Coordinates of N, CA and C in Angstrom, one line a residue:
X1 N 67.5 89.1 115.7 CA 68.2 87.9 115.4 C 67.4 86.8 116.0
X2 N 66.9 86.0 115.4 CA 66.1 84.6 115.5 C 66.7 83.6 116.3
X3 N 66.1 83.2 117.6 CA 66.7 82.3 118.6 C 66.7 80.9 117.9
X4 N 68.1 80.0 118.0 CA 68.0 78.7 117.4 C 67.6 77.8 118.0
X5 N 67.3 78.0 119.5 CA 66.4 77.1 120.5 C 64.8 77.2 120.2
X6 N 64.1 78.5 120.5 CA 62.8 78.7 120.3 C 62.3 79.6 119.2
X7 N 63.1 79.8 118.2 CA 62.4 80.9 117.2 C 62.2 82.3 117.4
X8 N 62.4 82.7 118.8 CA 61.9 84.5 118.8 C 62.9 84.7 118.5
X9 N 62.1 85.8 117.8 CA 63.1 87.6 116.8 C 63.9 88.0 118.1
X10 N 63.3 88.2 118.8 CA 63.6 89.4 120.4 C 65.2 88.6 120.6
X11 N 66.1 89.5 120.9 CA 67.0 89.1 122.3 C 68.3 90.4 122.2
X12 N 68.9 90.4 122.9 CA 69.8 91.3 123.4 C 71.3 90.9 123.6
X13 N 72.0 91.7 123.1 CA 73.3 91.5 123.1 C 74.4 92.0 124.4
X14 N 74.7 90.7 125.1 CA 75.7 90.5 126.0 C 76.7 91.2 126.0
X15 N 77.7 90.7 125.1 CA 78.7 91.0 124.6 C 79.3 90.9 123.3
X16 N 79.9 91.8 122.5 CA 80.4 92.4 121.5 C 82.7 92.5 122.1
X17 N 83.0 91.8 120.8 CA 84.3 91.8 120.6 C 84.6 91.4 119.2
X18 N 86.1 92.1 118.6 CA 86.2 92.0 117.4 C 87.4 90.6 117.2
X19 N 86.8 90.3 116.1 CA 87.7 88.9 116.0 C 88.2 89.2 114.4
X20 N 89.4 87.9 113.9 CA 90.1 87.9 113.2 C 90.4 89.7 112.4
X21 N 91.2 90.2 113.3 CA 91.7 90.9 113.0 C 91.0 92.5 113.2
X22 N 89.9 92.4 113.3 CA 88.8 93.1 112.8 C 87.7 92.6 111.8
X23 N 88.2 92.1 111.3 CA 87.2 91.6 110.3 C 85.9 91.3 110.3
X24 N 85.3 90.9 111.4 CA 84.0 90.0 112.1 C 83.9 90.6 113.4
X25 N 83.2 90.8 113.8 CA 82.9 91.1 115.1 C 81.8 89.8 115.9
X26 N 82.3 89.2 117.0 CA 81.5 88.0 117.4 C 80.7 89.0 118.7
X27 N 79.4 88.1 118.5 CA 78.6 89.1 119.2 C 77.7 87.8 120.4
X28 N 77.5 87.6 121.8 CA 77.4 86.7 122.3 C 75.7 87.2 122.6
X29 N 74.8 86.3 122.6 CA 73.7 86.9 122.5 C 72.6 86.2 123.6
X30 N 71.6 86.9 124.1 CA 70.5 86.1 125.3 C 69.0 86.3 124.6
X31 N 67.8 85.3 124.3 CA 66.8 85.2 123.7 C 66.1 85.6 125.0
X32 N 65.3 86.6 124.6 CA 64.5 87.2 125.5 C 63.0 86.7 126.2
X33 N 62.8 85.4 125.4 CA 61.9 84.3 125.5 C 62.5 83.1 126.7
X34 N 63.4 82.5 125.8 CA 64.3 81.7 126.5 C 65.1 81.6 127.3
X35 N 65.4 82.7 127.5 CA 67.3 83.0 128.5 C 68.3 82.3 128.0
X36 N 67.9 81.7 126.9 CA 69.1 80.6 126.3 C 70.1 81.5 125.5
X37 N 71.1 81.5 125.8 CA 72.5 82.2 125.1 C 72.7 81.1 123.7
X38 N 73.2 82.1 123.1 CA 73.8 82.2 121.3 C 75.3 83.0 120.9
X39 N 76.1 82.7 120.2 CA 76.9 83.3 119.3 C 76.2 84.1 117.7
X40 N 76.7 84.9 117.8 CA 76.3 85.2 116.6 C 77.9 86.0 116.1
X41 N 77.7 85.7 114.9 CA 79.6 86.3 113.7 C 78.8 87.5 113.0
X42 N 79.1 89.0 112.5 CA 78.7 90.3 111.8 C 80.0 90.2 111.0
X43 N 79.8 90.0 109.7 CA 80.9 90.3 108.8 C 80.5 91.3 107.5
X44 N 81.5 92.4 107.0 CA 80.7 93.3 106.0 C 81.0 92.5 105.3
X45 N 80.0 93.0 104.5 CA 79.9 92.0 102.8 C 80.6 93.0 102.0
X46 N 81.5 92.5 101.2 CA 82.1 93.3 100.2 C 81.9 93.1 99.2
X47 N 81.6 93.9 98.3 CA 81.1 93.4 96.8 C 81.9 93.3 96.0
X48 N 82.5 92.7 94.9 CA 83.7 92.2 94.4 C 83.6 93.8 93.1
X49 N 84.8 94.5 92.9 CA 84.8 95.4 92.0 C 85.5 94.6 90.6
X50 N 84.5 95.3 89.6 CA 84.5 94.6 88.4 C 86.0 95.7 87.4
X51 N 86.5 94.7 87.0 CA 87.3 95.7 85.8 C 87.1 95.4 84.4
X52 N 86.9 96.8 83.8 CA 86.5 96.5 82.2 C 87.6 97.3 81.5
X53 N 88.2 95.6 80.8 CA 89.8 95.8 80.7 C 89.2 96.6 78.7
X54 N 90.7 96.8 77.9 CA 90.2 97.7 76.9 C 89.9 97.3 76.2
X55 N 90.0 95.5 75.7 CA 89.1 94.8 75.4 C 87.7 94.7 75.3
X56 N 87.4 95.5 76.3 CA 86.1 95.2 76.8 C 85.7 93.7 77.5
X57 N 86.5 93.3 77.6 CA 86.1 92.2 78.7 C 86.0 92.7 80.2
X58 N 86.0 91.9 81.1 CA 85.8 92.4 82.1 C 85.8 90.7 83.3
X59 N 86.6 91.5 84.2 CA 87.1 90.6 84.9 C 87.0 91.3 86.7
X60 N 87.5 90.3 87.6 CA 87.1 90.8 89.1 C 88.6 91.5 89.1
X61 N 88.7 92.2 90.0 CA 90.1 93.4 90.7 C 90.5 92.3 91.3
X62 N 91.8 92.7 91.0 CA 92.9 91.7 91.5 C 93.8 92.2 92.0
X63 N 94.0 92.7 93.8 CA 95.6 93.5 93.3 C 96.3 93.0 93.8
X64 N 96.9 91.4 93.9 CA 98.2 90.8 93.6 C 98.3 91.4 92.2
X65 N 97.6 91.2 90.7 CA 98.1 91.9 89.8 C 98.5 93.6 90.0
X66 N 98.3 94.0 90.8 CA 98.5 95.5 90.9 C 99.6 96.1 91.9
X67 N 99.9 95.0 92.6 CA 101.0 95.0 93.2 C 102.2 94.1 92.6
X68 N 101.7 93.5 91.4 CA 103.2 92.7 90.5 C 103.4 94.0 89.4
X69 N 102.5 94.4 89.5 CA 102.5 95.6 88.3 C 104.0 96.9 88.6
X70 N 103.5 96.8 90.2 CA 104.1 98.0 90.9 C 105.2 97.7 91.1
X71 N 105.4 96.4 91.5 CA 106.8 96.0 91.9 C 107.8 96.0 90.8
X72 N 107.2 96.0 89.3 CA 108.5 95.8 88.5 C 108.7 97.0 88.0
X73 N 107.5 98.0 88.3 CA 107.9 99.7 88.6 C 109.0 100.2 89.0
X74 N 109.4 99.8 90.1 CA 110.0 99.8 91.2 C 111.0 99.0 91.4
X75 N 111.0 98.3 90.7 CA 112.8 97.2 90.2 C 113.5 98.2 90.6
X76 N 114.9 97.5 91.3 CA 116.0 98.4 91.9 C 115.7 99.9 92.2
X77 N 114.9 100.0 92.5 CA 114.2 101.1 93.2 C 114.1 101.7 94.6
X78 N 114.3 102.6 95.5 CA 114.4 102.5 97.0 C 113.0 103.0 97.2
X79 N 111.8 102.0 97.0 CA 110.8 102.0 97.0 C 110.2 100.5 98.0
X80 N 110.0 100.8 99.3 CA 110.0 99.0 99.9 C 108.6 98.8 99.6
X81 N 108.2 97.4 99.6 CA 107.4 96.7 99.7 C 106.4 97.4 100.7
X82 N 106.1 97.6 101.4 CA 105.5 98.3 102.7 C 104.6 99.6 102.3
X83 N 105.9 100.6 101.1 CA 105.0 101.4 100.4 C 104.1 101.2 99.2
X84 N 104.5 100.3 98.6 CA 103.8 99.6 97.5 C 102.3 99.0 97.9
X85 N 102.6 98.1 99.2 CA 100.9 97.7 99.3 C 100.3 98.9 100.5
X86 N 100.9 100.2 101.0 CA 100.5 101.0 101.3 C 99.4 101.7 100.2
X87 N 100.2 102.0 99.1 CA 99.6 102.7 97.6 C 98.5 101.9 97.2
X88 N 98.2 100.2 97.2 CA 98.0 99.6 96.4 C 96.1 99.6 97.5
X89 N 96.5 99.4 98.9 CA 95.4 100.0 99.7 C 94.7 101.2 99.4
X90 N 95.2 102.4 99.2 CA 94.6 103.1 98.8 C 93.4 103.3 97.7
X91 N 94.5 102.4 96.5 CA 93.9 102.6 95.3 C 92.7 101.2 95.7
X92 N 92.6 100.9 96.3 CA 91.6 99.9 96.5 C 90.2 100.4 97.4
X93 N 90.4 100.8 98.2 CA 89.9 101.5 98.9 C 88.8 103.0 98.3
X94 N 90.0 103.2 97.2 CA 89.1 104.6 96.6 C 88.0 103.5 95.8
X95 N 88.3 102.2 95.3 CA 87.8 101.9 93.9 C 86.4 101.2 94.5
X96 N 86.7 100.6 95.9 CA 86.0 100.1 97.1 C 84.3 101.3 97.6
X97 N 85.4 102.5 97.9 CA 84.5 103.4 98.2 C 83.2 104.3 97.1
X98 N 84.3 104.0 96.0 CA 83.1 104.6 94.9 C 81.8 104.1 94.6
X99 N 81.0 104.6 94.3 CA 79.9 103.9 94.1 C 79.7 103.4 92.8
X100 N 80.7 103.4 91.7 CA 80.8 102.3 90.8 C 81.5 100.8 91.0
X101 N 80.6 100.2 90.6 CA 81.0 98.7 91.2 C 81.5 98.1 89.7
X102 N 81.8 98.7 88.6 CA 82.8 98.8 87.6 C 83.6 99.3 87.5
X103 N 84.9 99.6 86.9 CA 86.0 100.5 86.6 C 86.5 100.0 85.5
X104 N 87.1 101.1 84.7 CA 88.0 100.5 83.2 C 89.6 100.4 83.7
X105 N 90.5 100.0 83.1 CA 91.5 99.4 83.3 C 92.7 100.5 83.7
X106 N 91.6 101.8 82.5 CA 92.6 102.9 82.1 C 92.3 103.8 83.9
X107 N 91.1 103.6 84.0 CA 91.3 104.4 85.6 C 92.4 103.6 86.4
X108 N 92.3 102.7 86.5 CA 92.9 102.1 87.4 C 94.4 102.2 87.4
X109 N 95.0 102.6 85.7 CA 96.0 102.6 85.8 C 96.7 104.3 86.0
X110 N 95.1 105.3 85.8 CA 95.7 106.4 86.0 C 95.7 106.6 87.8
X111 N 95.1 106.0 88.4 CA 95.7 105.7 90.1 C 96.9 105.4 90.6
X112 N 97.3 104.3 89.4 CA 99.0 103.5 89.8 C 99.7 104.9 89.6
X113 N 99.5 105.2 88.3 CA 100.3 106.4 87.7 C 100.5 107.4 89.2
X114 N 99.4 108.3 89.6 CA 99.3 109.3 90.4 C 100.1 109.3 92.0
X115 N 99.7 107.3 92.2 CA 100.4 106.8 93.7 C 102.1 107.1 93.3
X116 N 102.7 106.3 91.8 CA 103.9 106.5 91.7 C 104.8 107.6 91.7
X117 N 104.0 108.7 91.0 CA 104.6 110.1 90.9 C 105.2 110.5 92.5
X118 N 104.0 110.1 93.2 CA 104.5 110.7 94.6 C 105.9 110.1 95.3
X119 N 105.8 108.5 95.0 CA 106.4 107.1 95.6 C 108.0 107.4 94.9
X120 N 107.9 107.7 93.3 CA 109.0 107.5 93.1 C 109.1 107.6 91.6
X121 N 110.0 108.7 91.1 CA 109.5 109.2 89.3 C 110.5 108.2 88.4
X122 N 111.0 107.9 88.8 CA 111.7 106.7 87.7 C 110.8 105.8 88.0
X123 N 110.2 105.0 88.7 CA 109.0 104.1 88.5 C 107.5 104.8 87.7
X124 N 107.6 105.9 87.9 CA 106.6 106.4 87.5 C 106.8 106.8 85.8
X125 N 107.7 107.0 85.5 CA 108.0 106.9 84.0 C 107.8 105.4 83.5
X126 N 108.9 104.4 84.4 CA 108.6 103.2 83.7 C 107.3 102.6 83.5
X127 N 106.4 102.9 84.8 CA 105.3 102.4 84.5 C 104.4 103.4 83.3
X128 N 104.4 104.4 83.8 CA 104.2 105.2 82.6 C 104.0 104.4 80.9
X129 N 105.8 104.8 80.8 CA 106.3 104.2 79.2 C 105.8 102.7 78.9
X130 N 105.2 101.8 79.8 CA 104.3 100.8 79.7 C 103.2 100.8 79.3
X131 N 102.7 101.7 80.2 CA 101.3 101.7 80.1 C 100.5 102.6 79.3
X132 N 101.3 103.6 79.2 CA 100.6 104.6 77.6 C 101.3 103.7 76.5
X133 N 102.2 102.9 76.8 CA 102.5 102.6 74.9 C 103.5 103.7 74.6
X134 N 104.6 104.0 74.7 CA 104.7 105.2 73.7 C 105.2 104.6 72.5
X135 N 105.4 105.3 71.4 CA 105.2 105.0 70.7 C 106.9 105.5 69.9
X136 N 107.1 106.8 70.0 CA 108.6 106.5 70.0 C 109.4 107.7 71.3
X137 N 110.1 108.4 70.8 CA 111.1 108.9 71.6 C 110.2 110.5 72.2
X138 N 109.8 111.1 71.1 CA 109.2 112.3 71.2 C 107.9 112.6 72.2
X139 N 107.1 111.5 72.5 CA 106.3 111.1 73.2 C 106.8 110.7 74.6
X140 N 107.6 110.0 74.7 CA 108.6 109.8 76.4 C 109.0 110.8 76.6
X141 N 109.6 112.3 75.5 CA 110.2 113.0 75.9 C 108.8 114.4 76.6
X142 N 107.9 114.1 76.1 CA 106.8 114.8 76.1 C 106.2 114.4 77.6
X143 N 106.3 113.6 78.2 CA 106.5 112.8 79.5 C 106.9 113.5 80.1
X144 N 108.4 113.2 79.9 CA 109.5 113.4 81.0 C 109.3 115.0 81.6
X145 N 108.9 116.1 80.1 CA 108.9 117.1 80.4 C 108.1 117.6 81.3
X146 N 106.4 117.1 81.1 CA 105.2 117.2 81.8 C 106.1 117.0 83.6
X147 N 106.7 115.8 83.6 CA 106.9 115.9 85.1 C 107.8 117.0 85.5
X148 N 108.7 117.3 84.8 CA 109.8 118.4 85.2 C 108.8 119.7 85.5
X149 N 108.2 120.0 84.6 CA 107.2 120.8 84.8 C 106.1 121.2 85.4
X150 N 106.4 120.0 86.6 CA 105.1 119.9 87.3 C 105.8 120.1 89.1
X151 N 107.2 120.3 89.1 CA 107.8 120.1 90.0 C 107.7 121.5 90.2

């Protein structure tokens, strides 16, 4: 780290503590030239995840939309808020951790799908019956079955 008094690369770190929340870690620093003390801020850089919706457009990850998604899942549902951005972490996290820094829409919704099943199966139909489209009755019933059958 380059002293802002005299320019040397060299110096050594004092002290280390994490600030806002975790997020940053402030690191208090001594120029090995100078003895003159510094602050320095370490924040990860997060790369923004792309979504390539089925348009083929493609837009940044948003998950207030993935948590307005979830929540009307979960309309009168005994499903709290708490689990919702529990799930919604997750699925961020996995999409975070992958080494694709794109995703299509359809992954993203077969995540919602897989968090819901567990969270709660009438949200998981509805969101479901949304999000495949069905198309009429024989197809929801082709659903419903899959889940009974899975139990």
């Amino acid at each position: 780290m380059r002293c802002p008094y005299c320019s040397n690369e060299e110096s050594k770190v004092i002290d280390s503590r994490p600030t806002d929340e975790g997020e940053r870690i402030r690191r208090r620093r001594e120029c090995l030239n100078c003895q003159k003390r510094f602050t320095t801020y370490e924040i990860i850089e997060s790369l923004p995840v792309i979504v390539i919706k089925k348009d083929k457009s493609r837009e940044v990850f948003n998950r207030e939309k993935l948590i307005s998604g979830m929540l009307r899942a979960c309309e009168k549902r005994p499903v709290s808020i708490n689990e919702i951005e529990n799930a919604v972490d997750d699925i961020e996290a996995m999409l975070q951790n992958s080494l694709d820094r794109e995703v299509t829409s359809t992954r993203i919704g077969e995540l919602v799908m897989e968090k819901l099943k567990t969270l709660d199966e009438v949200a998981y139909v509805r969101f479901a019956s949304v999000y495949r489209q069905f198309k009429d009755i024989s197809t929801f019933m082709e659903e419903l079955n899959k889940l009974l059958t899975d139990k």
